[in-house]
Amino acid sequence: MSQIRDTTTTHDSPLKFLKPCTTPEKSGELISFFMKGALSISLLVSIYFVFFSNFSGQSRWLIRYCPSCENFSAVHHRSIDRLEKTNISHILFGIGGSVKTWKDRRHYSELWWKPNTTRGYVWLDEKPNENEPWLVNSPPYRVSEDTSKFKYTNWYGSRSAIRIARIVLESFRLGNDNVRWLVLGDDDTVFFPENLIDVLSRYDHNQMYYIGGNSESVEQDVIHSYGMAFGGGGMALSYPLVVQLVKLLDGCIDRYHYLYGSDERICACVAEIGVSITKELGFHQFDIRDDPYGLLAAHPVAPLVSLHHLDYVKPLFPEKDQLDSLRSLMGVYKMDPVRTLQHSFCYDLKQNWSVSISWGYTVQIYPTLLTAKQLETPLQTFRTWKSWSNGPFTFNTRLPNNEACERPVIFYLDRVDEVGRGKMFTSYKRISSLGGDECGLATHATVLALQTVEVSSSKMIGKDWKRVRRRQCCEIVKHESSALQIMIRRCGSGETVTLP
Ligand SMILES: *[C@@H]1O[C@H](CO)[C@@H](O)[C@H](O)[C@H]1NC(C)=O
Ligand SMILES: *[C@@H]1O[C@H](CO)[C@@H](O)[C@H](O)[C@H]1NC(C)=O
Ligand SMILES: *[C@@H]1O[C@H](CO)[C@@H](O)[C@H](O)[C@H]1NC(C)=O
Ligand SMILES: *[C@@H]1O[C@H](CO)[C@@H](O)[C@H](O)[C@H]1NC(C)=O
C-alpha cells in the first residue's frame, strides 16, 4: 500500500513473517555484531557531552558521556533540585523525515511545532534543495549520518529504518542541556504537546521509561510485537533510558538486521536493557483505514497525545479536508488541551435519547436508550490496517446498527469560545453522516429537528484524572426545537449513568 513511505513506522509486512521485536537470531552473529557496534562507537570523536539528571529530588548530578571510552561518569553537582515541573523545554523531539516526504508532510509538524519553544529536529536523509529556503515554522532539520555500513536484511522493509532508529543516538550526541525525555515521531505524526507534558509529568524522569502505544490492529501487533511502542504514534524515552540505549544501539541495529522498522530496533534494544513498555492510551499509531470517526468519538479517559496516518483515513470532519480538519481540532485543543476528545454521555429521559459527546469534536444523539457500556464502546466505522478487515482490534468495537432508526444523528464541532474565566462553550452542528438521518419514523423527527447542540464546560485540569480515571458527567440543560443545551461537569460522588 504505502510505496511512498520512506520513514519506517508504517508497517506493511506479510503476515507469514511473525517476528516479535525481541526474537534473537544465531548467537554467534549476535556476538560479532556487538563487537562491530562497540567499534563503531569508539571511532567517534572523543568529546564529552553533559546533561543533568535529578536523583531522588534531593540533588543534581552532572553526567558526562565519553563516546570514545564508552562509559559514563556521574559527578555530584551541588545544587539543590526543586523538582521543577516538567515543561516543554524538557522534551527533545526527534522526527523521522526524508527530503522526499517532507514537502507534503511538513504541514503536520507545523500544526504543533512552536518555533523557538519546541526543541528538537526533523532528521532528513539528505540536504534539502538549497534553492528552497527552509521555512521558519518548520522544525529545524539535521541530516542523518551515513548508515551504509549497517546490515539490513528485511526484504519487505526499507533501510531507512536504520537511519531513523539512530535518531536516538544522534540526538543524544548533540548534548542538549536539561532534557528529561526524548520523544520520537514520524513526519506525519501530529502531537498534542500540552497533553504529552501532562502525561510525562506523571512519571519520574530519573527512572528508565519506555512510553507509547501499540497498534490498534491486532494483525499488526502479531507481526511487529504487542510490547512495542509503535513509532508513528510516537514514543517517549526518559533520558536515563536513552543513556543506556545509546551504548547498545549501533550493536542492536546490526544484531536485529532482519527486523522491519526503526521502532522494532529500538524495542529490541530496550528489551536487552530489560525495560518494558508503559502503555499510554493517548498515543495513536492509527493503524486503521476508512473513517476514524468511531474511535475519536469514544476516546479512552486519557489525554490525547498524538495522531498518525492521517493521509490514510478519511478527513476527521466530513466537510473539510484533512489539514483543515486538524486545524479545527488544534483550535479546540488550544482552548482546553486535556478535555480535547474527552467523552461524556447522559440521557434525555423525556425523549428516550442517549446523548454522547466527544468534546471539541462531535455529539451523537441516539433516539434510543443505550447502556453506558454500549456508549463507551467505539462504533466501528473503520477497518484494520493491513487487510482492511472488520477486526480484530486491540479494543472492543460495535458495528453500526443496520437500522437507520437505531443509528445516531451526528453533530460536528462548529465553534469554540471561552465565555468567562475557564468557562468553555462549544457548539456542534448537524451534518448528515452514518445514516442516522435517513430514518422516517415520527419519533426521529424531533432529533432531526435539532440543528445545533451547545455544550458548556469548565477548563479541565490534568489533575482531574491523576489518581482516578473517571469519565465526567453531563446533563441536559435546555431543549428547544432546534437546539439542545448540555453541561459537562464532574460527576457527583455517587452519580452514575444508569438506565431507569
Ligand atoms: C572510562 O574510561 C576511561 C578510559 O578507558 C577510564 O580512564 C575511566 O576511568 C572510565 N571511567 C569510568 C567512570 O568508568
Ligand atoms: C521549564 O522549567 C525550567 C526548569 O527546569 C525553567 O528554567 C524554565 O523556565 C521552564 N520553561 C517554561 C517554558 O516554563
Ligand atoms: C527564533 O529565534 C531567532 C533567534 O533568536 C529569531 O531570529 C527568529 O526570528 C525566531 N523565530 C520565530 C519564528 O520567532
Ligand atoms: C420511553 O421509554 C419508555 C420505556 O420503554 C416508555 O414507557 C415511554 O413511553 C418512552 N417515552 C417516549 C417519549 O417515547
XYZ file of C-alpha atoms and ligand atoms in Angstrom:
556
model
C 0.000 0.000 0.000
C 2.387 2.644 1.026
C 5.101 2.808 -1.570
C 5.606 6.483 -0.944
C 6.790 5.940 2.554
C 10.376 6.427 3.344
C 10.056 6.514 7.071
C 9.565 3.237 8.719
C 6.806 3.162 11.193
C 4.083 2.371 8.717
C 4.137 -1.358 8.840
C 3.310 -3.278 5.719
C 4.632 -6.737 6.008
C 3.405 -10.163 5.033
C 1.618 -11.998 7.809
C 3.794 -15.073 7.489
C 6.773 -13.238 8.946
C 5.960 -13.440 12.580
C 8.852 -11.698 14.221
C 8.380 -10.040 17.531
C 10.990 -7.370 18.050
C 12.854 -9.412 20.598
C 13.307 -12.626 18.603
C 17.001 -13.443 18.734
C 18.865 -14.945 15.797
C 22.023 -17.009 15.817
C 24.027 -16.199 18.916
C 27.370 -16.253 17.079
C 26.150 -13.435 14.904
C 24.956 -11.614 17.972
C 28.449 -11.505 19.406
C 30.166 -10.440 16.219
C 27.655 -7.649 15.677
C 28.075 -6.484 19.203
C 31.793 -6.150 18.582
C 31.168 -4.158 15.431
C 28.752 -1.888 17.256
C 31.248 -1.226 20.007
C 33.959 -0.486 17.449
C 31.791 1.980 15.587
C 31.078 3.886 18.772
C 34.699 4.007 19.754
C 35.637 5.553 16.404
C 33.673 8.645 17.273
C 35.420 11.825 18.194
C 36.109 11.954 21.864
C 34.005 14.805 23.111
C 32.269 14.911 26.431
C 28.566 15.544 26.372
C 26.936 16.624 29.521
C 23.455 16.696 30.813
C 21.789 16.940 34.159
C 19.741 14.389 35.890
C 17.885 14.522 39.173
C 18.040 11.678 41.607
C 15.516 11.375 44.414
C 14.735 15.053 44.097
C 17.440 15.994 46.555
C 20.496 16.657 44.499
C 21.573 17.117 40.947
C 24.114 15.063 39.106
C 26.180 16.035 36.179
C 26.610 13.062 33.909
C 29.498 13.029 31.487
C 29.302 10.867 28.434
C 32.544 9.952 26.765
C 31.804 8.320 23.404
C 35.331 7.148 22.750
C 35.737 5.375 26.073
C 32.096 4.295 26.036
C 31.434 4.949 29.666
C 29.622 7.417 31.808
C 30.820 9.180 34.867
C 28.359 10.739 37.209
C 29.588 13.728 39.114
C 27.665 15.048 42.037
C 26.542 18.573 41.377
C 25.974 20.646 44.458
C 22.782 22.383 43.600
C 19.509 21.533 45.163
C 16.903 20.301 42.752
C 13.484 21.676 43.469
C 11.691 19.042 41.411
C 10.604 21.547 38.814
C 7.514 20.502 36.961
C 8.129 19.055 33.520
C 7.558 21.627 30.775
C 8.070 21.834 27.022
C 11.740 22.756 27.423
C 12.466 19.342 28.970
C 11.366 17.461 25.874
C 13.615 16.899 22.889
C 11.803 15.777 19.739
C 13.323 13.586 17.057
C 11.168 13.427 13.965
C 11.928 10.829 11.326
C 11.629 12.510 7.964
C 13.054 12.489 4.468
C 13.501 15.145 1.819
C 11.015 13.374 -0.428
C 8.182 13.193 2.099
C 8.794 16.489 3.884
C 7.215 18.674 1.205
C 3.792 17.099 1.782
C 4.123 16.281 5.438
C 5.669 19.378 6.945
C 2.117 20.698 7.424
C 1.552 18.002 10.024
C 4.575 19.064 12.062
C 3.813 22.746 11.621
C 0.424 22.235 13.265
C 2.032 21.606 16.633
C 5.618 22.838 16.404
C 6.292 26.194 18.087
C 9.458 27.757 16.651
C 11.971 28.702 19.339
C 9.947 26.872 22.011
C 9.730 23.261 20.911
C 13.166 21.636 20.989
C 14.410 19.083 18.509
C 14.861 18.347 14.839
C 13.403 16.621 11.859
C 16.051 14.200 10.615
C 16.455 14.039 6.853
C 18.197 11.553 4.568
C 19.969 14.280 2.607
C 20.395 18.020 2.461
C 17.248 19.741 1.190
C 17.333 21.749 -2.024
C 19.206 24.967 -1.317
C 17.031 26.967 -3.678
C 14.006 26.439 -1.471
C 14.615 28.106 1.865
C 13.752 26.095 4.972
C 10.550 27.545 6.384
C 10.700 29.270 9.763
C 7.590 27.496 11.046
C 9.049 24.076 10.319
C 11.139 22.282 12.913
C 14.840 22.803 12.185
C 16.403 19.922 10.290
C 19.511 17.803 10.611
C 20.895 15.436 8.033
C 21.365 11.920 9.384
C 24.746 10.229 9.265
C 25.524 7.674 6.613
C 24.301 4.209 7.605
C 25.570 2.159 4.700
C 27.907 0.143 6.928
C 24.987 -1.375 8.816
C 23.320 -4.606 7.877
C 19.657 -4.670 6.794
C 18.144 -7.885 5.509
C 14.391 -7.412 5.846
C 13.121 -7.874 2.294
C 9.821 -6.068 2.665
C 11.119 -3.071 4.612
C 13.335 -0.100 3.904
C 16.892 0.599 5.035
C 15.729 3.977 6.290
C 14.709 2.068 9.442
C 18.376 2.150 10.475
C 18.742 5.874 9.967
C 15.574 6.608 11.891
C 16.457 4.342 14.812
C 19.780 6.183 15.064
C 17.953 9.452 15.765
C 18.202 8.339 19.406
C 21.979 8.314 19.229
C 22.433 11.351 17.021
C 20.052 13.437 19.155
C 21.855 12.423 22.323
C 25.242 13.341 20.878
C 24.052 16.896 20.330
C 24.459 17.210 24.089
C 21.275 19.104 24.832
C 21.048 20.505 28.338
C 18.316 19.753 30.818
C 16.461 17.230 28.681
C 14.227 14.774 30.534
C 12.552 12.996 27.664
C 13.428 12.146 24.085
C 10.205 11.908 22.093
C 10.323 10.239 18.693
C 7.701 10.503 15.981
C 7.250 10.473 12.218
C 6.935 13.429 9.917
C 3.222 12.616 9.691
C 2.697 12.393 13.445
C 0.605 15.168 14.961
C 1.497 15.687 18.611
C -0.555 17.495 21.221
C 2.403 18.753 23.283
C 0.457 20.106 26.283
C -1.064 16.679 26.799
C 2.239 14.954 26.189
C 3.710 17.070 29.004
C 0.724 16.271 31.184
C 1.275 12.545 30.662
C 5.064 12.590 31.026
C 4.990 14.700 34.162
C 3.240 11.796 35.908
C 6.389 9.705 35.570
C 9.720 10.078 37.304
C 12.090 11.103 34.526
C 15.041 9.876 36.618
C 13.929 6.306 36.044
C 14.061 4.361 32.799
C 10.767 4.664 30.949
C 9.698 3.499 27.503
C 6.255 5.027 26.933
C 3.928 4.764 23.967
C 1.165 2.705 22.449
C 0.888 -0.263 20.152
C -1.185 -0.792 17.046
C -4.972 -0.694 17.034
C -4.984 -3.608 14.571
C -4.237 -6.965 16.143
C -2.766 -8.209 12.845
C -0.070 -5.522 13.188
C 0.739 -6.325 16.798
C 1.046 -10.006 15.932
C 3.617 -9.215 13.243
C 5.503 -6.432 14.974
C 5.010 -7.021 18.720
C 2.432 -6.159 21.320
C 5.240 -4.923 23.560
C 6.440 -2.235 21.178
C 5.787 1.492 21.197
C 4.834 1.988 17.547
C 6.916 4.846 16.187
C 4.241 6.660 14.225
C 2.107 7.099 17.320
C 5.213 8.483 18.974
C 7.246 7.199 21.876
C 8.826 8.849 24.880
C 12.157 7.636 26.239
C 13.301 9.008 29.564
C 16.882 10.261 29.482
C 18.259 7.572 31.811
C 16.924 5.024 29.302
C 18.442 6.992 26.419
C 21.821 6.893 28.203
C 21.675 3.096 28.254
C 20.257 2.845 24.735
C 22.996 4.841 23.049
C 25.567 2.407 24.402
C 23.818 -0.513 22.710
C 22.051 0.998 19.747
C 24.501 0.519 16.890
C 25.086 -3.035 18.047
C 21.344 -3.662 18.175
C 20.913 -2.282 14.684
C 23.296 -4.913 13.355
C 22.053 -7.696 15.634
C 18.445 -7.185 14.578
C 19.177 -6.664 10.876
C 16.202 -8.878 9.967
C 13.569 -6.711 11.660
C 11.351 -4.368 9.685
C 11.229 -0.923 11.254
C 13.120 1.603 13.327
C 10.708 1.184 16.233
C 11.347 -2.570 16.245
C 15.082 -1.962 16.503
C 14.580 0.393 19.428
C 12.164 -2.067 21.044
C 14.677 -4.900 20.640
C 17.384 -2.791 22.205
C 15.114 -1.760 25.089
C 14.330 -5.449 25.597
C 18.058 -6.114 26.106
C 18.115 -3.442 28.781
C 15.094 -5.149 30.324
C 12.661 -2.266 30.369
C 9.024 -2.949 29.411
C 6.691 -0.631 27.619
C 4.427 1.632 29.658
C 1.296 1.949 27.548
C -0.465 5.261 27.470
C -3.837 5.321 25.747
C -3.449 8.772 24.198
C -0.697 7.730 21.732
C -2.384 6.796 18.471
C -0.481 4.876 15.851
C -3.800 4.946 13.968
C -3.324 1.671 12.146
C -6.837 1.881 10.791
C -8.461 2.546 7.423
C -11.602 4.259 6.275
C -13.349 6.521 8.792
C -11.674 7.153 12.172
C -14.885 8.734 13.477
C -15.933 5.981 15.867
C -12.560 5.862 17.569
C -12.354 9.622 18.091
C -15.961 9.806 19.245
C -15.218 7.373 22.091
C -11.693 8.216 23.186
C -10.445 6.497 26.341
C -10.239 8.536 29.534
C -6.679 9.732 28.905
C -5.245 12.888 27.346
C -4.973 12.885 23.545
C -1.224 12.764 22.875
C -0.850 12.013 19.172
C -2.494 11.123 15.880
C -0.826 9.490 12.897
C -1.577 8.047 9.429
C -3.902 10.927 8.691
C -3.257 10.559 4.967
C -4.701 7.066 5.130
C -8.048 7.724 6.794
C -10.994 9.900 5.802
C -10.880 13.521 6.946
C -11.912 13.880 10.575
C -14.633 16.344 9.585
C -16.770 15.339 6.588
C -16.986 18.795 5.053
C -13.261 19.602 5.325
C -10.024 18.220 4.010
C -7.711 16.535 6.480
C -5.500 19.534 7.142
C -8.443 21.838 7.785
C -9.965 19.170 9.997
C -6.793 19.097 12.059
C -6.704 22.875 12.253
C -10.197 22.776 13.762
C -9.130 20.152 16.267
C -5.999 22.149 17.119
C -8.240 25.169 17.668
C -10.220 23.452 20.426
C -7.091 21.809 21.802
C -5.599 25.251 22.375
C -8.666 26.270 24.392
C -8.779 23.224 26.658
C -5.999 20.730 25.847
C -6.794 17.990 28.335
C -10.502 17.907 27.543
C -9.948 17.500 23.799
C -11.899 14.414 22.620
C -12.939 13.556 26.156
C -16.088 11.515 26.315
C -19.214 12.228 28.385
C -22.691 10.867 27.957
C -26.116 11.274 29.503
C -29.784 10.619 28.793
C -32.765 12.745 27.951
C -35.347 10.571 29.634
C -38.285 12.700 28.470
C -37.404 11.789 24.896
C -35.686 8.476 25.496
C -32.482 9.783 23.914
C -28.893 8.876 24.633
C -26.505 11.776 24.132
C -22.795 11.132 23.687
C -20.219 13.934 23.493
C -16.608 13.788 22.404
C -15.548 17.267 23.473
C -14.367 19.540 20.700
C -15.240 17.023 18.010
C -18.697 15.511 17.890
C -22.047 14.889 19.560
C -24.119 11.793 18.800
C -27.790 11.576 19.653
C -29.358 8.126 19.674
C -33.165 8.102 19.640
C -32.993 5.075 21.963
C -31.547 4.342 25.367
C -28.152 2.647 25.253
C -26.261 1.432 28.297
C -23.066 3.127 29.467
C -21.130 0.055 28.350
C -22.537 0.394 24.813
C -21.908 4.113 24.682
C -18.291 3.873 25.760
C -17.547 1.246 23.088
C -16.371 2.810 19.801
C -18.649 2.472 16.787
C -16.660 0.581 14.222
C -16.533 2.973 11.302
C -13.020 1.776 10.415
C -11.146 -1.320 9.307
C -7.835 -2.943 10.093
C -4.628 -1.536 8.645
C -3.219 -4.317 6.535
C -6.116 -6.472 5.399
C -8.908 -3.876 5.669
C -10.856 -6.398 7.784
C -13.584 -5.841 10.317
C -11.155 -6.561 13.134
C -9.937 -7.737 15.452
C -8.714 -4.592 17.179
C -6.946 -4.221 20.491
C -10.150 -2.806 21.979
C -13.823 -3.712 21.648
C -15.958 -2.144 18.966
C -19.617 -2.289 17.980
C -20.838 -2.268 14.395
C -23.270 0.496 13.404
C -26.811 -0.865 13.534
C -28.314 -1.926 10.201
C -31.486 0.014 11.005
C -31.232 3.704 10.185
C -33.628 4.427 13.064
C -31.196 2.850 15.538
C -28.242 4.866 14.308
C -27.160 8.103 15.916
C -27.738 11.526 14.437
C -24.349 13.227 14.248
C -23.237 16.757 15.024
C -19.727 18.047 14.372
C -17.817 20.860 16.015
C -18.744 24.261 14.683
C -17.431 26.809 17.225
C -15.423 27.070 20.384
C -15.280 30.110 22.675
C -14.054 30.971 26.106
C -17.067 32.728 27.607
C -15.664 33.548 31.028
C -12.606 32.662 33.054
C -12.065 28.992 32.250
C -15.651 28.588 31.014
C -15.821 26.932 27.638
C -18.619 26.976 25.142
C -18.592 24.636 22.174
C -21.303 24.209 19.598
C -21.870 21.406 17.140
C -23.960 21.422 14.018
C -25.781 18.573 12.384
C -24.088 17.016 9.389
C -25.569 14.013 7.657
C -23.310 11.087 8.419
C -23.577 7.423 9.369
C -27.132 7.182 8.030
C -28.964 8.160 11.225
C -30.662 10.960 9.304
C -32.375 8.555 6.957
C -34.910 7.284 9.462
C -38.508 8.135 8.546
C -40.112 7.426 11.940
C -42.055 10.174 13.700
C -40.061 9.615 16.928
C -36.979 10.533 14.965
C -38.387 13.816 13.737
C -37.605 15.638 16.984
C -33.964 14.590 16.773
C -33.772 15.618 13.144
C -35.295 18.982 14.006
C -32.195 19.791 16.030
C -29.688 21.899 14.149
C -27.197 22.582 16.912
C -26.014 21.184 20.196
C -24.398 23.644 22.605
C -22.097 22.374 25.303
C -20.750 24.275 28.279
C -17.865 23.042 30.385
C -15.068 24.273 32.614
C -11.476 24.040 31.594
C -10.228 20.605 32.546
C -7.059 20.158 34.503
C -4.858 17.100 34.240
C -5.272 16.694 37.983
C -8.873 15.691 37.364
C -7.589 12.241 36.405
C -4.234 11.992 38.046
C -5.349 9.408 40.519
C -8.676 8.160 39.227
C -9.520 7.863 35.566
C -13.179 8.713 35.786
C -15.226 9.999 32.878
C -17.047 13.271 33.522
C -20.836 13.525 33.620
C -23.230 15.629 31.573
C -26.789 16.807 31.865
C -29.382 18.277 29.532
C -29.912 21.898 30.478
C -32.473 23.005 27.937
C -34.173 21.605 24.864
C -35.639 23.920 22.274
C -36.911 22.648 18.969
C -33.723 23.344 17.058
C -31.111 23.468 19.813
C -30.090 21.286 22.712
C -28.027 22.710 25.573
C -25.837 20.418 27.619
C -23.460 20.950 30.505
C -20.415 18.797 31.207
C -19.218 18.683 34.797
C -17.508 16.482 37.334
C -19.775 13.638 38.429
C -21.224 13.750 41.908
C -19.656 11.208 44.233
C -22.497 8.704 43.924
C -23.608 9.688 40.445
C -23.817 7.000 37.757
C -25.029 6.728 34.184
C -27.762 4.176 34.837
C -30.921 3.489 32.879
C -34.198 3.648 34.829
C 36.062 5.496 31.472
O 37.039 5.036 30.595
C 38.303 5.708 30.734
C 39.228 5.218 29.624
O 39.045 3.853 29.404
C 38.871 5.424 32.141
O 40.098 6.102 32.316
C 37.875 5.924 33.164
O 38.298 5.586 34.461
C 36.481 5.305 32.910
N 35.533 5.940 33.799
C 34.578 5.252 34.435
C 33.644 6.060 35.294
O 34.431 4.053 34.326
C 10.817 24.925 32.406
O 11.478 24.531 33.588
C 12.802 25.055 33.700
C 13.411 24.447 34.931
O 13.801 23.127 34.686
C 12.744 26.556 33.784
O 14.037 27.087 33.881
C 12.063 27.109 32.527
O 11.891 28.490 32.649
C 10.702 26.444 32.315
N 10.264 26.815 30.995
C 8.999 27.095 30.703
C 8.698 27.396 29.281
O 8.122 27.087 31.542
C 13.597 32.402 16.665
O 14.756 32.949 17.243
C 15.659 33.505 16.295
C 16.926 33.909 17.002
O 16.666 34.445 18.264
C 14.987 34.673 15.593
O 15.844 35.243 14.635
C 13.733 34.169 14.903
O 13.035 35.251 14.321
C 12.824 33.454 15.868
N 11.762 32.833 15.121
C 10.478 32.967 15.422
C 9.515 32.308 14.497
O 10.092 33.574 16.407
C -39.576 5.922 26.761
O -39.443 4.545 27.000
C -40.313 4.057 27.982
C -39.967 2.613 28.290
O -39.747 1.904 27.101
C -41.781 4.216 27.521
O -42.669 3.772 28.507
C -42.021 5.703 27.221
O -43.321 5.873 26.676
C -40.981 6.241 26.260
N -41.132 7.678 26.125
C -41.150 8.322 24.942
C -41.322 9.819 24.979
O -41.045 7.721 23.887
